[in-house]
Each structure stands twice: as C-alpha cells, then as structure tokens.
PDB file of C-alpha atoms and ligand atoms in Angstrom:
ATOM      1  CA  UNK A   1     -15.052  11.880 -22.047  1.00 62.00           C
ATOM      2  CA  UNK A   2     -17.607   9.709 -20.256  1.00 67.00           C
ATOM      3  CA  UNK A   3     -16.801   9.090 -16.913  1.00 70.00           C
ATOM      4  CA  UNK A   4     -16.183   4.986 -17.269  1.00 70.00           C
ATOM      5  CA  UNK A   5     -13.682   5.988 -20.257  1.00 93.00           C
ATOM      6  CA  UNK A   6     -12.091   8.369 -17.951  1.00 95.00           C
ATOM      7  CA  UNK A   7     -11.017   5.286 -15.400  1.00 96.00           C
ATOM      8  CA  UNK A   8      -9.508   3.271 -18.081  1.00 97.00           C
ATOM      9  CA  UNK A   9      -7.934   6.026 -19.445  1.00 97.00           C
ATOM     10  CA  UNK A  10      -6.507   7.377 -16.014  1.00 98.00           C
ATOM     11  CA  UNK A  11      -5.532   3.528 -15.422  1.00 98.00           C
ATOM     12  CA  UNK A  12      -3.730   2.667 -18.778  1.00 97.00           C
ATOM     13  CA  UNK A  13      -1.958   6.343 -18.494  1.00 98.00           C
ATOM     14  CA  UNK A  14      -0.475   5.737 -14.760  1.00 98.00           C
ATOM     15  CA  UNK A  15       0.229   1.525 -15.326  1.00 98.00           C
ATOM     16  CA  UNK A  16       2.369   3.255 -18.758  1.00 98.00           C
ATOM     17  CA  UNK A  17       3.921   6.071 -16.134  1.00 98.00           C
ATOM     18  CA  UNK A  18       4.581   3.370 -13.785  1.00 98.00           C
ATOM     19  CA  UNK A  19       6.690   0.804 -16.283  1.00 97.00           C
ATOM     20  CA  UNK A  20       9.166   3.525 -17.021  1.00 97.00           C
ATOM     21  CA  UNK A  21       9.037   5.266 -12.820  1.00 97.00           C
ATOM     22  CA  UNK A  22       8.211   2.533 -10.894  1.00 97.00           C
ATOM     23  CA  UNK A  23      10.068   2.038  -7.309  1.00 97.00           C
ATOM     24  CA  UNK A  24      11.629  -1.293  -7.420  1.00 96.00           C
ATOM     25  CA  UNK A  25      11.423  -2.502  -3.926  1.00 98.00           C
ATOM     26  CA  UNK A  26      11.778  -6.479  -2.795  1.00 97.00           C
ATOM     27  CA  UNK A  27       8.553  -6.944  -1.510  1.00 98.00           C
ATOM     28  CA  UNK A  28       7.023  -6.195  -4.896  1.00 98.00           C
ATOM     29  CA  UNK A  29       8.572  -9.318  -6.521  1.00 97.00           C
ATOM     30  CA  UNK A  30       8.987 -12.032  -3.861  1.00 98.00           C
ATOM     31  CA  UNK A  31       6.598 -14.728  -3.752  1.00 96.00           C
ATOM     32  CA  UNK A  32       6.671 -15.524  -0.248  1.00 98.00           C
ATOM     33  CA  UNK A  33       3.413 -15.074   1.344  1.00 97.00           C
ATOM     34  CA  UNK A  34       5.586 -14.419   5.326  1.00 98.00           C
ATOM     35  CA  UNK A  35       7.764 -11.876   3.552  1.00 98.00           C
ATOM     36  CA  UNK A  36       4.544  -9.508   1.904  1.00 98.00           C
ATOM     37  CA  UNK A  37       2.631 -10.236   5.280  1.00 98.00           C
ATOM     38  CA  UNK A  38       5.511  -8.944   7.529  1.00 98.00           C
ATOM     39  CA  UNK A  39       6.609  -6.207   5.050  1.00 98.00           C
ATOM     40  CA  UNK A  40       3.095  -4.489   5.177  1.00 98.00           C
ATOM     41  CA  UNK A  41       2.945  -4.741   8.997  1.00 98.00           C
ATOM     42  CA  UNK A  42       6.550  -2.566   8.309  1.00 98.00           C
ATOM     43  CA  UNK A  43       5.525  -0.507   6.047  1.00 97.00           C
ATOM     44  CA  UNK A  44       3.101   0.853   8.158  1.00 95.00           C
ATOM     45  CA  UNK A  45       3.641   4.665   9.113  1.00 93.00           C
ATOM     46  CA  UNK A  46       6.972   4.747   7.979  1.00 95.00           C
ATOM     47  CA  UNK A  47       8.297   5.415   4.533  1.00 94.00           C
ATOM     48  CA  UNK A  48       9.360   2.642   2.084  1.00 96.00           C
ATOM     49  CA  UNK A  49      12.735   3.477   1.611  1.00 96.00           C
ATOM     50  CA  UNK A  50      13.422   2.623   5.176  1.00 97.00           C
ATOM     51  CA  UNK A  51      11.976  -0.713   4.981  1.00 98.00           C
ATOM     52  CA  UNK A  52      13.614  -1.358   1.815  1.00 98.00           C
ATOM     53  CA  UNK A  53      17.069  -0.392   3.475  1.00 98.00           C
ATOM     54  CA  UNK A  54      16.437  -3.373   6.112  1.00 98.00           C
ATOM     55  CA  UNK A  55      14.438  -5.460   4.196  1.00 98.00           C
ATOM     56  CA  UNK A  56      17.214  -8.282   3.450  1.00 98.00           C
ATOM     57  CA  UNK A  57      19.083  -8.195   6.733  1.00 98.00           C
ATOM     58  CA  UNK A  58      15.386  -8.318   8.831  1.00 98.00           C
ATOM     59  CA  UNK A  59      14.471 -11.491   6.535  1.00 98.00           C
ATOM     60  CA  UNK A  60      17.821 -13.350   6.480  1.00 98.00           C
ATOM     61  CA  UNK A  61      17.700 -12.712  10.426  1.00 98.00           C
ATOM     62  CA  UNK A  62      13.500 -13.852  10.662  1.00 98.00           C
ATOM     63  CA  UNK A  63      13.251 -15.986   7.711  1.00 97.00           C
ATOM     64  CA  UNK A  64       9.982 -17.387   9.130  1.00 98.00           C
ATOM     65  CA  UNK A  65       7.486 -16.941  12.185  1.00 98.00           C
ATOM     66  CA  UNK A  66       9.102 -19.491  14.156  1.00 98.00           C
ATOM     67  CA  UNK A  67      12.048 -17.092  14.181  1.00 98.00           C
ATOM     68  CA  UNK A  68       9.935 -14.107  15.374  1.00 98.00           C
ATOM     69  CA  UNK A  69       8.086 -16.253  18.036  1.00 98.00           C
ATOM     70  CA  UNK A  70      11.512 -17.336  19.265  1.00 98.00           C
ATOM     71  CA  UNK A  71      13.065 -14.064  19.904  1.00 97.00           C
ATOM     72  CA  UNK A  72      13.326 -11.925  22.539  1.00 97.00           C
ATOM     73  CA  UNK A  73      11.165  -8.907  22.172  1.00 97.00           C
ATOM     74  CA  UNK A  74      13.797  -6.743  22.892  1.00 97.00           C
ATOM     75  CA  UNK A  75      16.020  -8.084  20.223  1.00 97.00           C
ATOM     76  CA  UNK A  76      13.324  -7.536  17.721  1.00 98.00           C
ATOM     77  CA  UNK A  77      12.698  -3.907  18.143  1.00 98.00           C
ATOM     78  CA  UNK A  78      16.167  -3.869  18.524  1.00 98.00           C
ATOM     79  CA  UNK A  79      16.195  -4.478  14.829  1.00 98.00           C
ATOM     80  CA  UNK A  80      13.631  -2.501  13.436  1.00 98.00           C
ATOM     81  CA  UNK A  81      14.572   0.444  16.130  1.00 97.00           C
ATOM     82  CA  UNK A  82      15.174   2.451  12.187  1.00 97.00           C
ATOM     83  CA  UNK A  83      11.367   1.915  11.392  1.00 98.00           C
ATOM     84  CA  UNK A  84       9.800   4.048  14.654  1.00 96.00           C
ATOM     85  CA  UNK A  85       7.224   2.917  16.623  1.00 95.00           C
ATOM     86  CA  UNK A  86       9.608  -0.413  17.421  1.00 96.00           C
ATOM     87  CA  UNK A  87       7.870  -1.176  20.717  1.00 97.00           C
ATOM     88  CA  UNK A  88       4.067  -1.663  18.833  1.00 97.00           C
ATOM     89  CA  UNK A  89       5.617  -2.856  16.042  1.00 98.00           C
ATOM     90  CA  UNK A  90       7.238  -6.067  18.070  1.00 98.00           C
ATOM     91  CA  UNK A  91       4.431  -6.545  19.842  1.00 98.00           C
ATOM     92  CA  UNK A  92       2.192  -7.209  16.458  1.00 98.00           C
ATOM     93  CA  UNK A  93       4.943  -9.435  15.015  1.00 98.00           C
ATOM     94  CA  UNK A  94       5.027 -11.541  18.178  1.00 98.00           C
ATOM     95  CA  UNK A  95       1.340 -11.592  18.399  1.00 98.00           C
ATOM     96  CA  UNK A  96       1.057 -12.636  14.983  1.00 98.00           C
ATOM     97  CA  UNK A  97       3.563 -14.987  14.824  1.00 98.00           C
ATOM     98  CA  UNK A  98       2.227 -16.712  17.909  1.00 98.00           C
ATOM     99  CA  UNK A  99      -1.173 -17.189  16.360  1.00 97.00           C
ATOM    100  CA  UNK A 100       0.637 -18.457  13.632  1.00 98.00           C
ATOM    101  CA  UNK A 101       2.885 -20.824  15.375  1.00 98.00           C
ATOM    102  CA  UNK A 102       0.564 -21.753  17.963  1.00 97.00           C
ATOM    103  CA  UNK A 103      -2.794 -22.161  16.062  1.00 97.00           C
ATOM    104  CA  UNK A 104      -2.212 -22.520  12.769  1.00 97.00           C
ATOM    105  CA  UNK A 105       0.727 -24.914  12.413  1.00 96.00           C
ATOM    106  CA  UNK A 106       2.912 -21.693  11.045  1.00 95.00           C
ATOM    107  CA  UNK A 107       0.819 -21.485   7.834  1.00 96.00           C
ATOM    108  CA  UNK A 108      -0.930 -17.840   7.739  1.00 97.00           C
ATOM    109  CA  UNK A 109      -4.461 -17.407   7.812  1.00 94.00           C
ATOM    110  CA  UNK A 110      -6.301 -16.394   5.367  1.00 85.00           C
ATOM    111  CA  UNK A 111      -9.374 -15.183   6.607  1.00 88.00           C
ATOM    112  CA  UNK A 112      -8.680 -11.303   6.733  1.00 86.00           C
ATOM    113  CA  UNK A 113     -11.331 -11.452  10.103  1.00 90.00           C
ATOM    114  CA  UNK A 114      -8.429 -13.724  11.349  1.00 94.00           C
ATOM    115  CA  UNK A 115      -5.825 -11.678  10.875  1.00 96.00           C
ATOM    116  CA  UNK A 116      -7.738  -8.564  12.520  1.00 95.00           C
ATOM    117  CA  UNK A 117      -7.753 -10.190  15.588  1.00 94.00           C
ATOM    118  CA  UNK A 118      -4.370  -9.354  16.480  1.00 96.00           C
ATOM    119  CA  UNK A 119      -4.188  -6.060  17.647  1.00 96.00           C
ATOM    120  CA  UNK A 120      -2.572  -3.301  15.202  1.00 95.00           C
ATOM    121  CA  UNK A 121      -3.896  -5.285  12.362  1.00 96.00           C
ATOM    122  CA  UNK A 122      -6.722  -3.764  10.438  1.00 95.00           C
ATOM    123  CA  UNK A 123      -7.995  -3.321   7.129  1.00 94.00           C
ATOM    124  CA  UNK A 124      -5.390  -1.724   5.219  1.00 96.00           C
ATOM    125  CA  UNK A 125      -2.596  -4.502   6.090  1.00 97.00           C
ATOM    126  CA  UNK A 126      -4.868  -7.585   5.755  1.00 96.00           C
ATOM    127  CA  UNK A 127      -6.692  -6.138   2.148  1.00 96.00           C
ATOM    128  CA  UNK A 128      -2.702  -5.415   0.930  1.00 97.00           C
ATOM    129  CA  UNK A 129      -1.729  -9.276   2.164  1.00 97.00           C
ATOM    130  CA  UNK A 130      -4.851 -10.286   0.276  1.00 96.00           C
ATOM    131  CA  UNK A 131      -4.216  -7.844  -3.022  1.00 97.00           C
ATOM    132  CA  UNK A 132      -0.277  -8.706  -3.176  1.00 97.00           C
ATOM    133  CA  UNK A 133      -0.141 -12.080  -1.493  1.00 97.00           C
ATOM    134  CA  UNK A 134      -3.519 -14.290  -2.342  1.00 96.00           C
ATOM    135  CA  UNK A 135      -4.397 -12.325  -5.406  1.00 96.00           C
ATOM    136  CA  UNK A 136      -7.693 -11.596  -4.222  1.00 96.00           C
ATOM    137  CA  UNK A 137      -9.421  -7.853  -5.791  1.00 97.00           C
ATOM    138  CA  UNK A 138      -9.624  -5.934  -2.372  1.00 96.00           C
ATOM    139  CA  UNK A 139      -9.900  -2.216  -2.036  1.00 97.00           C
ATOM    140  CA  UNK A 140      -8.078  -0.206   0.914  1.00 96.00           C
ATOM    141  CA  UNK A 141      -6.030   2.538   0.862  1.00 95.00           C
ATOM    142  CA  UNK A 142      -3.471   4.645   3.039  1.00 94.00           C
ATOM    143  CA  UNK A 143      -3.541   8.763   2.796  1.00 92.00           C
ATOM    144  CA  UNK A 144      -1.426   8.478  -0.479  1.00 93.00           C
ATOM    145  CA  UNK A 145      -3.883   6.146  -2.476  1.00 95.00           C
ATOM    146  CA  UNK A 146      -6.981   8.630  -1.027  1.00 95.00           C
ATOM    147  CA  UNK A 147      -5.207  11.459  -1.654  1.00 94.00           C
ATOM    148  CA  UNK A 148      -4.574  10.380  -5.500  1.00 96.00           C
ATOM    149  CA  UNK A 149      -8.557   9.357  -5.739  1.00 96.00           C
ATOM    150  CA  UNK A 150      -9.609  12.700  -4.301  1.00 95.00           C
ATOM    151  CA  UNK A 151      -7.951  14.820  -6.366  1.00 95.00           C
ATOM    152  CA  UNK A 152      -8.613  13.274  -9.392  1.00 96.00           C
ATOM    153  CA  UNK A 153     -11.889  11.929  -9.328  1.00 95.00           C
ATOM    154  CA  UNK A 154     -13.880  14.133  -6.366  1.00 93.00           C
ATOM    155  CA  UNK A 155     -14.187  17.342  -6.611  1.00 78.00           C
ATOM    156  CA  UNK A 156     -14.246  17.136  -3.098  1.00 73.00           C
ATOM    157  CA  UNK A 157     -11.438  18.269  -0.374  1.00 71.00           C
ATOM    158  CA  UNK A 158     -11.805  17.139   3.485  1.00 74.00           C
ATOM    159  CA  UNK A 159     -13.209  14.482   4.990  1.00 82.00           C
ATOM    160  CA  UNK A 160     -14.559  11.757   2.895  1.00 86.00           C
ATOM    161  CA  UNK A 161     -16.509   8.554   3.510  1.00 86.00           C
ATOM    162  CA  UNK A 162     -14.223   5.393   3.194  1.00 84.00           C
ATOM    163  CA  UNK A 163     -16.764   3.482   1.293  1.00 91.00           C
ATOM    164  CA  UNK A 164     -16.714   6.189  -1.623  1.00 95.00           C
ATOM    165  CA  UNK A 165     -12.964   5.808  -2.015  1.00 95.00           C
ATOM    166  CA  UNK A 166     -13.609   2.242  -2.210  1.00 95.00           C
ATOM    167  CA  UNK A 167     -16.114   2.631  -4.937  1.00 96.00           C
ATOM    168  CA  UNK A 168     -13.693   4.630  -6.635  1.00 96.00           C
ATOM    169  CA  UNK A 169     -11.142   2.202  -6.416  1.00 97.00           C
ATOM    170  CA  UNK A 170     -13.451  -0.381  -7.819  1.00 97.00           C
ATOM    171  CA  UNK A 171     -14.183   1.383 -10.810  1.00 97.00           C
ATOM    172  CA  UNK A 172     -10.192   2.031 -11.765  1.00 97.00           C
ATOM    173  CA  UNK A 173      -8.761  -0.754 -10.479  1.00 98.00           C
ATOM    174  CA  UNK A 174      -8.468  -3.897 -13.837  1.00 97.00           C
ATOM    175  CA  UNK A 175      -9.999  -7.296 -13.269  1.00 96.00           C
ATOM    176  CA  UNK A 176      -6.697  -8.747 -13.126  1.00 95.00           C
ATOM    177  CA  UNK A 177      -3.514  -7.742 -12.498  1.00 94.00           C
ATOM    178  CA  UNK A 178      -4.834  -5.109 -10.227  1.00 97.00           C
ATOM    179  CA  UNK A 179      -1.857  -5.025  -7.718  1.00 98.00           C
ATOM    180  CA  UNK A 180       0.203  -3.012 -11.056  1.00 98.00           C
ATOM    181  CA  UNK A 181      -2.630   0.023  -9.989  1.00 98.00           C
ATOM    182  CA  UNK A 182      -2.090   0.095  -6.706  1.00 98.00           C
ATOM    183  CA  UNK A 183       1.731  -0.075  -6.860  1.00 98.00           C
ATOM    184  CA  UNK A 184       1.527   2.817  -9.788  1.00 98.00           C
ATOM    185  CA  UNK A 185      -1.299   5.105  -7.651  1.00 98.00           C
ATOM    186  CA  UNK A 186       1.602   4.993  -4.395  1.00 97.00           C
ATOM    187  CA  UNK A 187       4.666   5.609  -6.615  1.00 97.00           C
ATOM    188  CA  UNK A 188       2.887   8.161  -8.766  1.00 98.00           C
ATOM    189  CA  UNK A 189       1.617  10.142  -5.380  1.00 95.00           C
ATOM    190  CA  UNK A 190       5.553   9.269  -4.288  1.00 95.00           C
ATOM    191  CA  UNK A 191       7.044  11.362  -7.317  1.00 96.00           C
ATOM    192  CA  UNK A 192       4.160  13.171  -8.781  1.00 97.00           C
ATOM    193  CA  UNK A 193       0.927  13.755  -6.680  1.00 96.00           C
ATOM    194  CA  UNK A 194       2.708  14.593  -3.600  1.00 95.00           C
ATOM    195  CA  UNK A 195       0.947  15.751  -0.599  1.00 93.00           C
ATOM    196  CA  UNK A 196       2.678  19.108  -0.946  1.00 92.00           C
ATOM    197  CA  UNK A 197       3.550  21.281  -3.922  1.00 92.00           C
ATOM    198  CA  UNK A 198       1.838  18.218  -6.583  1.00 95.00           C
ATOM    199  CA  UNK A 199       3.928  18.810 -10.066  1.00 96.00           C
ATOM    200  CA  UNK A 200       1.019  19.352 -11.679  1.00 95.00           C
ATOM    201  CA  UNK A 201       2.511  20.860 -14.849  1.00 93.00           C
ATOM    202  CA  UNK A 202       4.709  17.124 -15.614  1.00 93.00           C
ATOM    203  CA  UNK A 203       1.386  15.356 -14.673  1.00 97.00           C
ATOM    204  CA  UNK A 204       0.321  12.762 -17.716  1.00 97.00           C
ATOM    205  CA  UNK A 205      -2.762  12.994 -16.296  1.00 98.00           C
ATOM    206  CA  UNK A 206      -3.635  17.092 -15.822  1.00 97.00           C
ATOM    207  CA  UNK A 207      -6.114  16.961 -18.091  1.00 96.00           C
ATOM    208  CA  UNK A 208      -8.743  14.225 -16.341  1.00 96.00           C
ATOM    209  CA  UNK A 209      -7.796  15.860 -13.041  1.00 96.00           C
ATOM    210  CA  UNK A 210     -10.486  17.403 -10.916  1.00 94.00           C
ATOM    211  CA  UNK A 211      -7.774  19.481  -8.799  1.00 93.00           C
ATOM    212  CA  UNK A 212      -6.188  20.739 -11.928  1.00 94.00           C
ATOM    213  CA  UNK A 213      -9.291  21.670 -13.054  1.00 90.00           C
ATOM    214  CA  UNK A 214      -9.589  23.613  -9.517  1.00 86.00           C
ATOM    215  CA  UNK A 215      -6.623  25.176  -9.454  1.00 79.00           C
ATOM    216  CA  UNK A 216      -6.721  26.314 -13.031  1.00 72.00           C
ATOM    217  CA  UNK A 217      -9.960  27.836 -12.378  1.00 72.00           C
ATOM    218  CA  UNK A 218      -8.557  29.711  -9.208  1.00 66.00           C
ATOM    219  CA  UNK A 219      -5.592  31.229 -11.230  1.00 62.00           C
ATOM    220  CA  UNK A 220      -7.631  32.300 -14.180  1.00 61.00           C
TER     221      UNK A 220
HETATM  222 FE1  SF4 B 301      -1.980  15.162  -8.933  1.00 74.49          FE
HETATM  223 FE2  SF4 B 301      -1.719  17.552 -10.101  1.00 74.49          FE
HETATM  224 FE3  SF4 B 301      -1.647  15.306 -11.548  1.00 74.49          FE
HETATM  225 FE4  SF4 B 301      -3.908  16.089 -10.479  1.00 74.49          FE
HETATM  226  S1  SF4 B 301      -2.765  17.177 -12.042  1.00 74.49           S
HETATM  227  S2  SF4 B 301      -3.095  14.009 -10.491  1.00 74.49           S
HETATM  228  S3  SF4 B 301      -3.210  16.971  -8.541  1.00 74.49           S
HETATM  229  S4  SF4 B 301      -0.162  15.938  -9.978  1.00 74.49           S
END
C-alpha cells in the first residue's frame, strides 16, 4: 500500500465506521453560525455528553449574543456551573459577545486573528468555527484527533511538532465535506481509539495502523 492510498483508504474506512457509530449531537446539524461558535467555546475541556445534556436549555435561555452581553456574569456560570471551569468560561462568552455586540453590530467575525483576540480563544476553537461553521478546510486538533494521527500514521510516541499533525491532517482530510473526518476521527477515538486500553482487536482499521503494528511486534 503506498502511503497516499493508505489516507484514502484510512478516510473512506472511518467516514463508513462513522455512518453506522456516529454520536448524534445538536451542534453537528444546526446551521446557526452563534450556536457552533458558542458550542466549541463549551466543548472545551469538558466532555461532549455534558454539553449535549445542556445544549437546548443554554440556547433557548442565550439564543443570541445580545442575551449573553445582557446577563449577569454570575447568572451565566450559574448555568454552565455542569461544564467546570464556569468562572473562565463566562468570562470568554462575555468577552466575546461584547466584541460582538459592541463592534461588530452582533454579526461574528470572521477573521480567525479576530476571534483570537479575546482571551481563551485560540486556534483550536476558531479553526473548528471555521471547519463546521464557514466551511473553510482548516486543520487543528485536540489530544483525541492527535492521538488518532499518532498512532496511526507516526510511528512516533511523545511529543510531536503541531505542524506535522497538521500535515497529516492535510493529507487525510477530503476536499470537501471534510467536517464528516473530523467528526468520525473524535467519535472513533470516543469508542474505539481510546486513550486507554484502544480495542484494537474490533479496529476496521488494525491493519494500516502503526501502533498495531507496534504492539504486535512487542507480543510476538
Ligand atoms: Fe487505534 Fe488500535 Fe485501531 Fe490503531 S489499531 S487505530 S491504536 S484502535
């Protein structure tokens, strides 16, 4: 197998995996650009099920940034106390929604640099809001999506330079469409390629899998 067939393969295997496995959370079919915005800023160092479980009450409560810039801070964290870390959390919803409100009419930005200004907001959550929201073919990644690179196309372990993950990413992520990868590369490392104990031995994808390889090796 030659290493640009073993992308596409990889790809077409997991985007198949992912039709019949996939995690069906709100934020993955609304069209709202506010609602994927705000739901990444949640998502952040937390797990998805716990954003999913306040997801509608949090946006029938804030159904815009007006809403956010109008409440009391208090209030807010009050709300999304479930989530951890409600006290920076708050603060980068009211800082963004004041930009928003205050500078930009209440339309979001689109300029990722914009977005970065506000404190707590950095590459991962502004490449996401571009990927999901403006369709635009960014690469990022959280310790899941590295995780799933690394062990299936380094043979590498450790530390690792960010710009080789996102060469990586370039090569397996599709032209179009590519937000189907990203969802199917966090819900396979969700069910399959966990951090611990990875169930290699149900893995569609074993046998293009530099760990496997690895750990096959070692047992032998
Ligand atoms: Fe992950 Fe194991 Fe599958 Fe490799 S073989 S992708 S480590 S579950």
């Amino acid at each position: 197998m030659d290493s640009e067939n073993k992308y596409t393969l990889v790809r077409e295997i997991i985007l198949d995996w992912y039709k019949e496995n996939n995690r069906d959370f709100p934020w993955r079919t609304t069209k709202s650009l506010y609602q994927i915005l705000i739901t990444e800023i949640l998502l952040q160092k937390t797990i998805a099920l716990n954003v999913s479980n306040i997801y509608s009450d949090f946006f029938t409560k804030y159904d815009s940034f007006a809403k956010i810039y109008n409440t009391n801070t208090t209030f807010l964290q009050s709300d999304i106390k479930v989530l951890g870390l409600s006290n920076k959390r708050a603060k980068i919803l009211k800082d963004l929604s004041k930009l928003v409100v205050e500078d930009y009419d209440g339309e979001i930005p689109q300029d990722p640099e914009t977005l970065k200004k506000i404190n707590g907001i950095a590459d991962y959550v502004s490449n996401a809001f571009a990927c999901f929201g403006l369709n635009h073919r960014t690469f990022f990644y959280d310790v899941n999506i590295k995780r799933f690179i690394q062990r299936v196309f380094l043979a590498q372990d450790g530390k690792i330079k960010s710009d080789i993950i996102s060469t990586e990413l370039a090569k397996l992520l599709p032209k179009i469409d590519f937000k189907y990868t990203y969802w199917a590369i966090l819900d396979f490392g969700y069910k399959i390629c966990s951090k611990n104990k990875p169930k290699c031995e149900f893995c569609p994808i074993s046998d293009k899998c530099f760990y496997f390889f690895k750990i096959k090796t070692v047992i032998n």
